[in-house]
Structures are given as structure tokens and as C-alpha cells.
PDB file of C-alpha atoms in Angstrom:
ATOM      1  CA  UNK A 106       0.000   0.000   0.000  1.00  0.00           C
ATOM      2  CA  UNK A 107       1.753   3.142  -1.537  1.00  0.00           C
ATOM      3  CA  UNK A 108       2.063   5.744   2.049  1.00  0.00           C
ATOM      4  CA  UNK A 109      -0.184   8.305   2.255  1.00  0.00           C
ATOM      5  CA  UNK A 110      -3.005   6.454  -0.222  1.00  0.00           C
ATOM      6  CA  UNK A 111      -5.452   5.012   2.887  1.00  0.00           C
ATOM      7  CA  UNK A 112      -7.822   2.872   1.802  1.00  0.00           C
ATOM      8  CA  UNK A 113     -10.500   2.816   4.344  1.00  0.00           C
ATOM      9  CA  UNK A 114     -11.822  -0.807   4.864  1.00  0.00           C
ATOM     10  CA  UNK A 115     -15.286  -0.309   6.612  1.00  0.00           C
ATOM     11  CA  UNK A 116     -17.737  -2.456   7.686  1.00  0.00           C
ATOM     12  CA  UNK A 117     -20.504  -1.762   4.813  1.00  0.00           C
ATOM     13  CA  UNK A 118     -23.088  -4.733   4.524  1.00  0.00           C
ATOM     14  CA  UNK A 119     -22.352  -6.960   1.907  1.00  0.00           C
ATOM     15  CA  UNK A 120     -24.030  -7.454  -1.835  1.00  0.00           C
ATOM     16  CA  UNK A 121     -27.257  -9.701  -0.840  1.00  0.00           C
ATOM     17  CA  UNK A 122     -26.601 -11.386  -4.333  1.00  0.00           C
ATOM     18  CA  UNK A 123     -23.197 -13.637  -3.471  1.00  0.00           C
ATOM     19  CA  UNK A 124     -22.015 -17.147  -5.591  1.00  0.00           C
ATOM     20  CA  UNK A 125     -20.420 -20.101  -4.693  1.00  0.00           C
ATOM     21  CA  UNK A 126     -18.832 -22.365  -6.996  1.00  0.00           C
ATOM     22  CA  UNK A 127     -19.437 -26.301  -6.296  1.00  0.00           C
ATOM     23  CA  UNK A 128     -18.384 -28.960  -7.934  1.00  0.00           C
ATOM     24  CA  UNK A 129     -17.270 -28.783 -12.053  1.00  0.00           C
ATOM     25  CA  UNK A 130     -17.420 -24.968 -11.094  1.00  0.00           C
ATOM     26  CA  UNK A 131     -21.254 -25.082 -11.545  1.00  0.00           C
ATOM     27  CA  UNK A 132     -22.739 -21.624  -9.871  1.00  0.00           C
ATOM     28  CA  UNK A 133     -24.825 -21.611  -7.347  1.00  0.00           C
ATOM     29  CA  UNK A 134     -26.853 -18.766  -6.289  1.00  0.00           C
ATOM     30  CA  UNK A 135     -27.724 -17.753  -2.537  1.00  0.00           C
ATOM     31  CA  UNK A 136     -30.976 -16.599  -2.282  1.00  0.00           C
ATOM     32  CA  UNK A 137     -30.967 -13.099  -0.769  1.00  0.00           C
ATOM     33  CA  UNK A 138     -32.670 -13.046   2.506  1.00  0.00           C
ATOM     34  CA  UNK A 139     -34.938  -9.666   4.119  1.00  0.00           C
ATOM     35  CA  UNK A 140     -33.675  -8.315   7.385  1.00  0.00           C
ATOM     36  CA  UNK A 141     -36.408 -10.839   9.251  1.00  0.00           C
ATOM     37  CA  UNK A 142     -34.504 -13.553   7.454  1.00  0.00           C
ATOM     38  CA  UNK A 143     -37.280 -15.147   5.102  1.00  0.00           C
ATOM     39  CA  UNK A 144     -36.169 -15.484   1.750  1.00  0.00           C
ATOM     40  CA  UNK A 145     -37.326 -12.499  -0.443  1.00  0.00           C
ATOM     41  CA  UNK A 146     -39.894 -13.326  -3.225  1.00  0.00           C
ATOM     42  CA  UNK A 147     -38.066 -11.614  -5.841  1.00  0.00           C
ATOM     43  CA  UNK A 148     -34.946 -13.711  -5.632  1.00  0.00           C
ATOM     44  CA  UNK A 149     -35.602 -15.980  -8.415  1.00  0.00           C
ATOM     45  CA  UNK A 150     -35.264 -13.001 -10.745  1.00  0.00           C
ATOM     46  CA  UNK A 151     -32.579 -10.886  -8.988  1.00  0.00           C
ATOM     47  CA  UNK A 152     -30.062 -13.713  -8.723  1.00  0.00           C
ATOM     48  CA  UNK A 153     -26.928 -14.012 -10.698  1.00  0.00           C
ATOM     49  CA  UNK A 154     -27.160 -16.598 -13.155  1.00  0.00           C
ATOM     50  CA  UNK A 155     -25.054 -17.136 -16.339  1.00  0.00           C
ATOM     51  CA  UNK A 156     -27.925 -16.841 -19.157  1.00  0.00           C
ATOM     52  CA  UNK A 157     -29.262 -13.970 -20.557  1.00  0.00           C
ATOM     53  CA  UNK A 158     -32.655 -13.259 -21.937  1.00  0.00           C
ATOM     54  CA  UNK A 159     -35.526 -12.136 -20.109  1.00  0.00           C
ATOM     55  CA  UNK A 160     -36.704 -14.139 -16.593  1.00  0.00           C
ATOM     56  CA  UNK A 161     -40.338 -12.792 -16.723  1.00  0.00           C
ATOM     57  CA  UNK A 162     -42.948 -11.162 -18.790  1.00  0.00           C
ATOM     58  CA  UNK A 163     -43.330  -7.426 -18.159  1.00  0.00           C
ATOM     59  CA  UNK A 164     -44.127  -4.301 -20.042  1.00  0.00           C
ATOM     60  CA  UNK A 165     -41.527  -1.088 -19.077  1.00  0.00           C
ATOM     61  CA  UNK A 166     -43.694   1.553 -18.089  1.00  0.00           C
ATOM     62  CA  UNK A 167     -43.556   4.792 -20.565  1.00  0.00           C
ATOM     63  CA  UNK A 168     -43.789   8.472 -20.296  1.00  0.00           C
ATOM     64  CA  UNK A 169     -45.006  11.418 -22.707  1.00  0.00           C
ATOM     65  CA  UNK A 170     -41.217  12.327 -23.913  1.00  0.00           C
ATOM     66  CA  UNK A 171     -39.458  10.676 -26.608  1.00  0.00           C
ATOM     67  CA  UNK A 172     -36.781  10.062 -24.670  1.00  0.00           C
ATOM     68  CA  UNK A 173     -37.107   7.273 -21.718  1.00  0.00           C
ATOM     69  CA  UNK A 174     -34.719   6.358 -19.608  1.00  0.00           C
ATOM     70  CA  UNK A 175     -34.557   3.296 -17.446  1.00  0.00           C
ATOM     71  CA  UNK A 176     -32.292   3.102 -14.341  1.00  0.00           C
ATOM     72  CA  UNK A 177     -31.332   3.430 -10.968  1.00  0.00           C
ATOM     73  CA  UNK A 178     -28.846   5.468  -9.242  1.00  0.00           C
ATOM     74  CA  UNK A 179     -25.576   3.837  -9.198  1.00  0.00           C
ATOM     75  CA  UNK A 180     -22.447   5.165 -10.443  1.00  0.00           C
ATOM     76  CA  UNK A 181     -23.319   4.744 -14.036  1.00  0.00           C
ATOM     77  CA  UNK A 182     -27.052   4.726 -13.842  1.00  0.00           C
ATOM     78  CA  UNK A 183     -25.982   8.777 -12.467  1.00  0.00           C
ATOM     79  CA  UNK A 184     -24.244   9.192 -15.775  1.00  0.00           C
ATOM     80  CA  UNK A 185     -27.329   9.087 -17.761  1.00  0.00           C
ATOM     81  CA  UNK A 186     -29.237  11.020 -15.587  1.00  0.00           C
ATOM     82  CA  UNK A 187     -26.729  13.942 -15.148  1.00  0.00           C
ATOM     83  CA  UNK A 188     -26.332  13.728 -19.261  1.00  0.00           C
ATOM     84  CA  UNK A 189     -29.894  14.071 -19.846  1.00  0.00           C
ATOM     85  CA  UNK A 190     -30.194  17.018 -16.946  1.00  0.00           C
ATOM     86  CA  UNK A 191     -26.963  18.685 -18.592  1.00  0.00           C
ATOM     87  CA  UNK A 192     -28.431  18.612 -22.003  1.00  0.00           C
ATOM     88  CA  UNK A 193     -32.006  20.341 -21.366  1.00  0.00           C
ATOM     89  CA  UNK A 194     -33.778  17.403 -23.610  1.00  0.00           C
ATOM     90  CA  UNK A 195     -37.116  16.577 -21.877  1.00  0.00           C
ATOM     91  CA  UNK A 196     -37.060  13.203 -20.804  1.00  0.00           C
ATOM     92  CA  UNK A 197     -38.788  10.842 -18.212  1.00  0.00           C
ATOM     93  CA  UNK A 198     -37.075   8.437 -15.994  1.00  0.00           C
ATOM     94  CA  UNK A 199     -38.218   4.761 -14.606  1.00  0.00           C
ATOM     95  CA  UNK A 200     -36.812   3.338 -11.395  1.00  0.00           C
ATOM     96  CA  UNK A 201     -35.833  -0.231 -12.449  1.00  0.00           C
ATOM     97  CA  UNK A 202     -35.046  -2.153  -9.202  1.00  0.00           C
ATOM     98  CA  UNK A 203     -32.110  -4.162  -9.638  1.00  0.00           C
ATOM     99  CA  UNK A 204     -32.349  -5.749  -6.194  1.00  0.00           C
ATOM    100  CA  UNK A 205     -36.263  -6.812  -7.386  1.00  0.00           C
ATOM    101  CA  UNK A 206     -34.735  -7.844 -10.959  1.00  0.00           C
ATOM    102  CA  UNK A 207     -36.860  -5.398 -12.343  1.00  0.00           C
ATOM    103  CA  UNK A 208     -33.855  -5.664 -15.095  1.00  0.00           C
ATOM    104  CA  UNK A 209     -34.464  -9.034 -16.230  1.00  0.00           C
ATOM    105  CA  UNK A 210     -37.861  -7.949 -17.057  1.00  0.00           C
ATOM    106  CA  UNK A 211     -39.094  -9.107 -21.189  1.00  0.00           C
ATOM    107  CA  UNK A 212     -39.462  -5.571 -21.499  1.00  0.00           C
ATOM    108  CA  UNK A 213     -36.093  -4.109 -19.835  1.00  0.00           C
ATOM    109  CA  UNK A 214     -33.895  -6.660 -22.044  1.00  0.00           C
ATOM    110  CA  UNK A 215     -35.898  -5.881 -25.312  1.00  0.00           C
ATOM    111  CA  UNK A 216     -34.104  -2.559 -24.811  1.00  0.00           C
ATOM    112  CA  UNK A 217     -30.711  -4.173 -23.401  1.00  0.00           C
ATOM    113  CA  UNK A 218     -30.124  -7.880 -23.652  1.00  0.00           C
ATOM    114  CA  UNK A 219     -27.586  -7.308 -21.275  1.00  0.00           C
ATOM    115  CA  UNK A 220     -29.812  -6.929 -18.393  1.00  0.00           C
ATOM    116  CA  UNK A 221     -27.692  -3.881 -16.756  1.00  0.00           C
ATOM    117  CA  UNK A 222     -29.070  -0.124 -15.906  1.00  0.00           C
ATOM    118  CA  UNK A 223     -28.618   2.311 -17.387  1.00  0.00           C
ATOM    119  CA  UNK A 224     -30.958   1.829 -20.582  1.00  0.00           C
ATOM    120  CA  UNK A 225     -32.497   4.593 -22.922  1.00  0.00           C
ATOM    121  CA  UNK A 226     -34.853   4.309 -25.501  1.00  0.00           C
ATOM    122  CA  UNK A 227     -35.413   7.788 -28.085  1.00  0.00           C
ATOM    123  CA  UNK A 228     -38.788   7.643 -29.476  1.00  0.00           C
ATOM    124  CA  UNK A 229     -37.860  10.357 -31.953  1.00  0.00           C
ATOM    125  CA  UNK A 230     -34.444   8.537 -32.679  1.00  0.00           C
ATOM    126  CA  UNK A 231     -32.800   8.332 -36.357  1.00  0.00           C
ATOM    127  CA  UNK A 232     -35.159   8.601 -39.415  1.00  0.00           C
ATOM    128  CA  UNK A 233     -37.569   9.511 -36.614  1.00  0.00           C
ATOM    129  CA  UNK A 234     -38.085   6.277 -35.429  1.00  0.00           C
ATOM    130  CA  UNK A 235     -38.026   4.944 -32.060  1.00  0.00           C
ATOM    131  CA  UNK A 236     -34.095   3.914 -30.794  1.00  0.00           C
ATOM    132  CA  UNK A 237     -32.486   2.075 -28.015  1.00  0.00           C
ATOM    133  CA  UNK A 238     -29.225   2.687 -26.654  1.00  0.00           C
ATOM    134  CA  UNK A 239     -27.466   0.551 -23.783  1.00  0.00           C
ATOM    135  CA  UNK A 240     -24.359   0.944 -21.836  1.00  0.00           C
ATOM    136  CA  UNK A 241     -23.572   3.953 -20.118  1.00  0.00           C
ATOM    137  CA  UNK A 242     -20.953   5.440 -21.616  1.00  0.00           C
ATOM    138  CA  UNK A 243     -22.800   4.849 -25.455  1.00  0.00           C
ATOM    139  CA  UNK A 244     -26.052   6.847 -23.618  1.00  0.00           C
ATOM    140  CA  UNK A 245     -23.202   9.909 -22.906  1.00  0.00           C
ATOM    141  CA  UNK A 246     -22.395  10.010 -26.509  1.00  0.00           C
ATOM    142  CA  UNK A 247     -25.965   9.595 -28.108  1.00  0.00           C
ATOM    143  CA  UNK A 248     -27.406  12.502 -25.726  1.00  0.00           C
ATOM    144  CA  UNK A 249     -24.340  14.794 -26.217  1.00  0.00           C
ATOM    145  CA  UNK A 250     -24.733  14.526 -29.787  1.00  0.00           C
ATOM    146  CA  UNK A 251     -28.180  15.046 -29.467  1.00  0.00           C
ATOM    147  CA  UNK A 252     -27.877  18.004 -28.035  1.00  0.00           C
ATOM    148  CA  UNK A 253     -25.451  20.131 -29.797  1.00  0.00           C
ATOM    149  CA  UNK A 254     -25.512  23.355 -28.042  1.00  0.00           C
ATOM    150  CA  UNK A 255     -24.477  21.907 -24.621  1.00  0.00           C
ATOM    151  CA  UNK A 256     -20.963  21.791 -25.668  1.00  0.00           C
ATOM    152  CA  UNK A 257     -20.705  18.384 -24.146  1.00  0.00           C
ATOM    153  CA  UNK A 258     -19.270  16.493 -26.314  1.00  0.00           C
ATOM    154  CA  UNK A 259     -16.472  19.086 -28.219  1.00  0.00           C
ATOM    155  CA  UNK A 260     -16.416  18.886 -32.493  1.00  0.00           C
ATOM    156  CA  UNK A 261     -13.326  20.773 -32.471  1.00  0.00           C
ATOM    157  CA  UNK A 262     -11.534  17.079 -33.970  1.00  0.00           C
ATOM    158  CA  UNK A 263      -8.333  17.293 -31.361  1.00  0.00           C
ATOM    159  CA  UNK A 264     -10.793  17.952 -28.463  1.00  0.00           C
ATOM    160  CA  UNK A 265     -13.151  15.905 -29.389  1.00  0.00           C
ATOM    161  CA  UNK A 266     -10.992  12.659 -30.020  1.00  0.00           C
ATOM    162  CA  UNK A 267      -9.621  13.599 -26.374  1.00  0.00           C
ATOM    163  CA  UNK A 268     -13.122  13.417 -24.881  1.00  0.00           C
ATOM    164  CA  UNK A 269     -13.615  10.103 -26.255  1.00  0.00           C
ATOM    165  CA  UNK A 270     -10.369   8.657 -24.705  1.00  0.00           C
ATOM    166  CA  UNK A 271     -11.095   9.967 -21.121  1.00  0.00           C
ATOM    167  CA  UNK A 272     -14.580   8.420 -21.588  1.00  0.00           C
ATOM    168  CA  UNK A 273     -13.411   5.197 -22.535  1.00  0.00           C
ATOM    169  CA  UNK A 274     -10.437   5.560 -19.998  1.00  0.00           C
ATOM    170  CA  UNK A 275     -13.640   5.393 -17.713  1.00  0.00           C
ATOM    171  CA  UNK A 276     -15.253   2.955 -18.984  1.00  0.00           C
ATOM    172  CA  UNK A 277     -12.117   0.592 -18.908  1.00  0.00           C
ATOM    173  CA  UNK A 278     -11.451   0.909 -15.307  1.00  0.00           C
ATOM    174  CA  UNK A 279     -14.938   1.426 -13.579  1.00  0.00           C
ATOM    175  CA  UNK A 280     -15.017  -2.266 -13.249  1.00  0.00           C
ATOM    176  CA  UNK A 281     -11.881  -2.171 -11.197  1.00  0.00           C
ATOM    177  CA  UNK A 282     -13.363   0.043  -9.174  1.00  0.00           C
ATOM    178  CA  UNK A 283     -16.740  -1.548  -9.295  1.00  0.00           C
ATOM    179  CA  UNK A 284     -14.337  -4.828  -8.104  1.00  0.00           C
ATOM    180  CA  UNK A 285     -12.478  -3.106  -5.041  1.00  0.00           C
ATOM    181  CA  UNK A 286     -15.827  -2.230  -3.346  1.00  0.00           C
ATOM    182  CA  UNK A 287     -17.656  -5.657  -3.915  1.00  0.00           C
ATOM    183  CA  UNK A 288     -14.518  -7.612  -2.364  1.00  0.00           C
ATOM    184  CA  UNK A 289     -13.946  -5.359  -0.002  1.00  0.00           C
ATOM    185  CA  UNK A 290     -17.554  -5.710   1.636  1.00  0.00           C
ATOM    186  CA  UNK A 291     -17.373  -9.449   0.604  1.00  0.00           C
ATOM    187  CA  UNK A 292     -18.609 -12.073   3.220  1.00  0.00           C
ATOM    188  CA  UNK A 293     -15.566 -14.077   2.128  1.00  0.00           C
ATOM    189  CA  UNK A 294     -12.531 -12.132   2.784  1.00  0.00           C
ATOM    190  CA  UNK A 295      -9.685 -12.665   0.193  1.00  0.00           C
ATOM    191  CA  UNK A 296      -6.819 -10.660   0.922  1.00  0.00           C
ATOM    192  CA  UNK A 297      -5.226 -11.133  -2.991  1.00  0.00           C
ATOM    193  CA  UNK A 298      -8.613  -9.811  -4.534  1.00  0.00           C
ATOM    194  CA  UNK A 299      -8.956  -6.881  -2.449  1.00  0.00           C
ATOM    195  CA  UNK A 300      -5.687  -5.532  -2.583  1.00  0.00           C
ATOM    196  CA  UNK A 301      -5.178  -6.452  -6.688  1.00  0.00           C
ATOM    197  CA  UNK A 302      -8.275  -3.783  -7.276  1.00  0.00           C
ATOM    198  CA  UNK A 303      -7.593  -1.991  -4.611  1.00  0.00           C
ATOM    199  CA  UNK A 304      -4.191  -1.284  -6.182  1.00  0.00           C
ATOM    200  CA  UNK A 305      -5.826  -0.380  -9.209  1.00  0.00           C
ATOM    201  CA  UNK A 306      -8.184   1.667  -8.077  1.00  0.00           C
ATOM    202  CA  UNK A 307      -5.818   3.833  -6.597  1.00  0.00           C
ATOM    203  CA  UNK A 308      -3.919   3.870  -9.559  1.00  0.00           C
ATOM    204  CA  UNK A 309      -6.752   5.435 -11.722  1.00  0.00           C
ATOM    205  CA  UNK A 310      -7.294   8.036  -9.013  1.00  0.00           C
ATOM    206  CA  UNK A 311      -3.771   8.749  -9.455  1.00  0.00           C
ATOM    207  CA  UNK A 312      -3.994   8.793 -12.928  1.00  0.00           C
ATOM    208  CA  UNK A 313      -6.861  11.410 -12.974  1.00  0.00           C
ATOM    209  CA  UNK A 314      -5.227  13.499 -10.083  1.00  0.00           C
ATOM    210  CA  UNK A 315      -2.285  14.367 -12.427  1.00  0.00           C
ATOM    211  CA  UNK A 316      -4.253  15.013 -15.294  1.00  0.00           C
ATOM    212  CA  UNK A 317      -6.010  17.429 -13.357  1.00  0.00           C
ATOM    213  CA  UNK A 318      -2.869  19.173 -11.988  1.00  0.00           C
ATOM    214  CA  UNK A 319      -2.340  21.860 -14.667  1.00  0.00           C
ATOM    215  CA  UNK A 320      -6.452  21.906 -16.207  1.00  0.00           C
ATOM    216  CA  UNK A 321      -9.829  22.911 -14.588  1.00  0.00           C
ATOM    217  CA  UNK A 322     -11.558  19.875 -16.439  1.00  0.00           C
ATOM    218  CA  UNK A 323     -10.319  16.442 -18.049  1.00  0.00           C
ATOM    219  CA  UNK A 324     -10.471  18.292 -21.498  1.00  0.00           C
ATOM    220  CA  UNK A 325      -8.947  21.562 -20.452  1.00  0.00           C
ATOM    221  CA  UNK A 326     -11.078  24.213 -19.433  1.00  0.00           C
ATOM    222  CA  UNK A 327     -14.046  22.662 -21.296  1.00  0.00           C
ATOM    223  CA  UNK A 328     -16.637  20.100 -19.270  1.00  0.00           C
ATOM    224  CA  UNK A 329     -17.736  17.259 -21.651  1.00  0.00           C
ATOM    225  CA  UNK A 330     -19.365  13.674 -20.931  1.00  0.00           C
ATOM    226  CA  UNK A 331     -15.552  12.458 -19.936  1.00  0.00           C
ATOM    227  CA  UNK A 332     -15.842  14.587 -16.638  1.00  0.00           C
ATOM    228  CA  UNK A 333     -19.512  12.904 -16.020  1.00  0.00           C
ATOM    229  CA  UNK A 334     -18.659   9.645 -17.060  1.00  0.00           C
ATOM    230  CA  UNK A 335     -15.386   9.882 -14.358  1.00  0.00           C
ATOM    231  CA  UNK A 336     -17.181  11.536 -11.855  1.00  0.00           C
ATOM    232  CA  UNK A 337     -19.482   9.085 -10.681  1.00  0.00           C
ATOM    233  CA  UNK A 338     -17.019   6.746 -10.031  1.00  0.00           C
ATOM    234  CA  UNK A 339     -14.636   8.975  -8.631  1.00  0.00           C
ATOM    235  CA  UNK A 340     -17.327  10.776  -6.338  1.00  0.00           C
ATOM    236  CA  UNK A 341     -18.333   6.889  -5.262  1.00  0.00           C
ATOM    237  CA  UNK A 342     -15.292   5.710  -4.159  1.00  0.00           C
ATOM    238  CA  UNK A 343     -14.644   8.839  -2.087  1.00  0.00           C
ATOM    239  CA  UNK A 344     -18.706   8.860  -1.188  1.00  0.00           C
ATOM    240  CA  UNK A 345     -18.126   4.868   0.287  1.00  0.00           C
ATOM    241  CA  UNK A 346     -15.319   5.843   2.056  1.00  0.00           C
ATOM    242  CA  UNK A 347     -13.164   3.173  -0.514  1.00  0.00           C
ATOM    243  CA  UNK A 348     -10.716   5.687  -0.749  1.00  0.00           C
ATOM    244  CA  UNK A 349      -8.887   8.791   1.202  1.00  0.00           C
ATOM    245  CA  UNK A 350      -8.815  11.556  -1.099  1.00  0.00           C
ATOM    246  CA  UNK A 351      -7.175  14.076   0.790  1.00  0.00           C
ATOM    247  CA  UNK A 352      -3.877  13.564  -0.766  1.00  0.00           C
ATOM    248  CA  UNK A 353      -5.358  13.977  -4.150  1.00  0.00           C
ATOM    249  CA  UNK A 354      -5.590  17.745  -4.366  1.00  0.00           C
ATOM    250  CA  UNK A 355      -6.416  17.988  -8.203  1.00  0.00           C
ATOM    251  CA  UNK A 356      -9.147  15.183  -7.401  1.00  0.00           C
ATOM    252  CA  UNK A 357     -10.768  16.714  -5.061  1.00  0.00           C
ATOM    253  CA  UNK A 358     -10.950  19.958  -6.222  1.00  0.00           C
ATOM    254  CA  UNK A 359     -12.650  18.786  -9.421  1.00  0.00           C
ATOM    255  CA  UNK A 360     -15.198  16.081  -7.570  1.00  0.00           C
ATOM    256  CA  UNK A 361     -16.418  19.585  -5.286  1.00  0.00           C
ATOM    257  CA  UNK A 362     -16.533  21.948  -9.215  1.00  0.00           C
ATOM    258  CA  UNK A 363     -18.385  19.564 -10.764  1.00  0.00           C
ATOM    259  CA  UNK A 364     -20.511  18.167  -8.112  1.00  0.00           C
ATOM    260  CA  UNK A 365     -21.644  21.960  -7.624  1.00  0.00           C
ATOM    261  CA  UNK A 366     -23.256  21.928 -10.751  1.00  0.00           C
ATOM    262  CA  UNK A 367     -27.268  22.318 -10.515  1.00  0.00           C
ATOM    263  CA  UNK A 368     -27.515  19.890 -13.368  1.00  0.00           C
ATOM    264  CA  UNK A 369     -25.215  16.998 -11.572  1.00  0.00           C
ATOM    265  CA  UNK A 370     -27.194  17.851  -8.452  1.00  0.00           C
ATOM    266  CA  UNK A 371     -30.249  16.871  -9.882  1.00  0.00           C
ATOM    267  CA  UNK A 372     -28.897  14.375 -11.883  1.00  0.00           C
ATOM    268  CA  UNK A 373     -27.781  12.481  -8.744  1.00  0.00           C
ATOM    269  CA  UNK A 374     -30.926  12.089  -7.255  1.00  0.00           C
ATOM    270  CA  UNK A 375     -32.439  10.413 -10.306  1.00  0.00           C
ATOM    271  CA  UNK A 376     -34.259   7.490  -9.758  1.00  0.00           C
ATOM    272  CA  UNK A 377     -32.364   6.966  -6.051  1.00  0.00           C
ATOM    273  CA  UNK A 378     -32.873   4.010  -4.494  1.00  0.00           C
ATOM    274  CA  UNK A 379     -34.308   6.153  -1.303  1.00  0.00           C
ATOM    275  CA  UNK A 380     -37.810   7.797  -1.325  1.00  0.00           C
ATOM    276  CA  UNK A 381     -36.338  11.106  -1.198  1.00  0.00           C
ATOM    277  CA  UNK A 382     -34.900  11.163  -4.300  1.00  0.00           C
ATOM    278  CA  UNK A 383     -36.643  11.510  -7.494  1.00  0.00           C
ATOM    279  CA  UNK A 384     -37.937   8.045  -8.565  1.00  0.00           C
ATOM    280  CA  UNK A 385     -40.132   7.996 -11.909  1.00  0.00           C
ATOM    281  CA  UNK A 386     -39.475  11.568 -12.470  1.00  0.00           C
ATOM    282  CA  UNK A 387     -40.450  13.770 -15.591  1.00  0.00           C
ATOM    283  CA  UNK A 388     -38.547  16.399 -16.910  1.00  0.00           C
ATOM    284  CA  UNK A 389     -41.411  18.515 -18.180  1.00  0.00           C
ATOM    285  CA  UNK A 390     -41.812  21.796 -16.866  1.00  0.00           C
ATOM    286  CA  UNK A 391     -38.838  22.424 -14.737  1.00  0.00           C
ATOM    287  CA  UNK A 392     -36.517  25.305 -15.317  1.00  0.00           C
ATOM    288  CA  UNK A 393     -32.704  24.640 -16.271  1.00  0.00           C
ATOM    289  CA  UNK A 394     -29.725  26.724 -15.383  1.00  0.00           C
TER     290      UNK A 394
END
């Protein structure tokens, strides 16, 4: 562990979906349990399982906008929300529970036959006919494009080439990072795992620390979908208490700029998994800044 980089091991509860492997490495899901200990009625769907394809028969619900995005608000579920806030396109959103494998819905994997949030659909897509778009970082680019004047997503050819490599910089690593917090609140502790990711992890925060040494954004002084698509992540580990950021200056100056914004602000709260924050939420009507 590099001095000075403290990673901060607490005790957070660990994912109720967990795997064992048995014999001839065949999975075997646990069945995640409520707080009262009987086993929850949803966990056929929500369990890991190595198919794909949908588990059950059931419509998405859909709003009055052409766009319609279905999510919840993890790290990159926040991307699309804070990309759709940024860009002043109307939009409705749809909690999908991913701990009810609302996800592995006929409906949800019609859109993404991957079965992961985020998920958008345009109704007034190309030709002007209705469009999905899955993964987060692809939802970034189809919304910044989509919305020109935001200046998200640069057409000067030098910038814009650079946003796309600090995008996909992101979406290269988030799994290490994704992998750090999932071993280190692990039932099973394994020493190798959690220190190989953790390793990494600090590595990219490293990595994005020194590219913000000498530039207010990752792009220079402009903000594009790079800074949302890192800042989620970033903001998360910090937010979990993963990692110490207070020996990454340039970090943490850029997690408070951006996370001042009224647009990420809102965009956090997006279809949160608390009843505070703004589940099933339409756009329509609300002023932008």
C-alpha cells in the first residue's frame, strides 16, 4: 500500500446477491434473505445466473417524452441522468429495481439484452423512429450529440478525439473500481482480490489526479461527458469511504466543481434508491440553469 493512499476498509453490509462455486465450477446462487430472514420473493429473478434473456414477462412503463430512460442510481445509472439534466432534452425516468430484478424484465432486455441499468430508448431517434441505446458510456455520446448546443461532447476534432479517450479511460477501469468495493464488503474475505483492485483503483485516481494538476476539467477548461462519465465513479469511491482523497488535491478539487453543478445535483438524485430522491421523475416543466 503506496504511504499516504489510505484505503479505508469499513464495515458496509455486503451485496445480498453472493455465488459459490461447487463442484465442475457449476454456480450456485444464494438466495438473498430480508432483514427478518425469510427469503425475499423476488430472488428468483434478482439472482446471478449465467444466461441472458428475459426471466419474466413485463411491459416497461412509458412516459409522454421521446426520450425514456430506465435506471437506478448507481455510479453509471448517475451518468445518464446527469447527461440528460446537462443537455435540457425533456425526458422521463423509470426506477428499475435491480435488487427486485426489475432488469431481467421481457421488457427491460428488449431494450438491453444485457440486463444492466442504465438503458435509454429515443422515441424520436434516427429517421424519426423509435431507438435504443445501452451501456452507459454509449447513452453519454448519443445525448451529447443530441444536443449540440451543450458543448458536451467538443467537435473541435483534437478535443473531441480527447473526450472520447477519457470516456473510454472510464469505462475501462470502472469495473476495477466496481471490483475493489464488492470484495472489499465481501462475506468471504480474500486478501489477494482486495488488494489487486484496490491497487488499481488507486492507480486510476492517481492517474486522474495528475491530469487534473495543470487543467480545470479532463479536457482543459471545457466540461464534456468524460468529466460525467469519471465523476461518478470517482465521487463513489470517495462517497463509500473506498478511498482517502485528501492527498489527491487535483481530485478533489474537481469532484467539489463539478458536483456543484445544478444539473449533476439533480442528476444524482435520479431514480435513487431512497424515497427522497426523485424516482419515476419527468422532466417537463422544470426550469434549467
Amino acid at each position: 500500500m503506496q504511504q499516504g493512499r489510505r484505503l479505508v476498509a469499513l464495515g458496509f453490509s455486503a451485496s445480498i446477491f453472493t455465488a459459490r462455486q461447487g463442484p465442475k465450477h457449476a454456480v450456485r446462487p444464494l438466495r438473498p434473505r430480508s432483514p427478518r430472514g425469510s427469503i425475499s420473493p423476488f430472488a428468483s429473478m434478482a439472482e446471478n445466473r449465467p444466461t441472458a434473456g428475459a426471466r419474466f414477462e413485463a411491459e416497461v412503463p412509458k412516459g409522454k417524452h421521446a426520450l425514456q430512460l430506465y435506471s437506478a442510481a448507481t455510479p453509471n445509472g448517475q451518468k445518464a441522468a446527469i447527461v440528460l439534466e446537462e443537455s435540457g432534452l425533456p425526458y422521463d425516468a423509470h426506477f428499475i429495481s435491480i435488487g427486485s430484478g426489475d432488469q431481467f424484465s421481457s421488457g427491460f432486455t428488449a431494450i438491453n439484452p444485457n440486463g444492466k441499468i442504465p438503458a435509454l430508448v429515443d422515441n424520436d431517434g434516427p429517421g424519426g423512429k423509435p431507438f435504443t441505446v445501452f451501456e452507459s458510456g454509449a447513452i453519454l455520446m448519443y445525448v451529447a450529440e443530441k444536443s449540440p448546443e451543450s458543448g458536451l461532447f467538443p467537435t473541435d476534432p483534437a478535443k473531441r478525439s480527447t473526450t472520447i479517450q477519457w470516456l473510454f479511460f472510464q469505462v475501462g477501469t470502472g469495473p476495477y473500481l466496481g471490483n475493489f468495493n464488492h470484495f472489499r464488503n465481501a462475506k468471504e474475505h480474500l486478501p489477494y482480490a482486495i488488494e489487486r483492485f484496490g491497487m488499481e483503483t488507486r492507480r486510476v485516481m492517481d492517474v486522474l489526479d495528475k491530469r487534473l494538476a495543470d487543467q480545470r476539467f479532463l479536457v482543459g477548461d471545457d466540461y464534456t461527458i468524460a468529466d460525467i462519465a469519471n465523476f461518478t465513479w470517482a465521487r463513489s469511491m470517495q462517497a463509500s469511504g473506498a478511498v482517502d482523497l485528501s492527498e489527491y488535491k487535483n481530485l478533489a478539487r474537481w469532484i467539489e466543481e463539478v458536483g456543484a453543478r445544478p444539473a449533476v445535483k439533480m442528476g444524482l438524485q435520479i431514480n435513487g434508491f431512497k424515497d427522497t430522491t426523485y424516482q419515476n421523475y419527468s422532466s417537463e416543466g422544470r426550469e434549467r440553469k
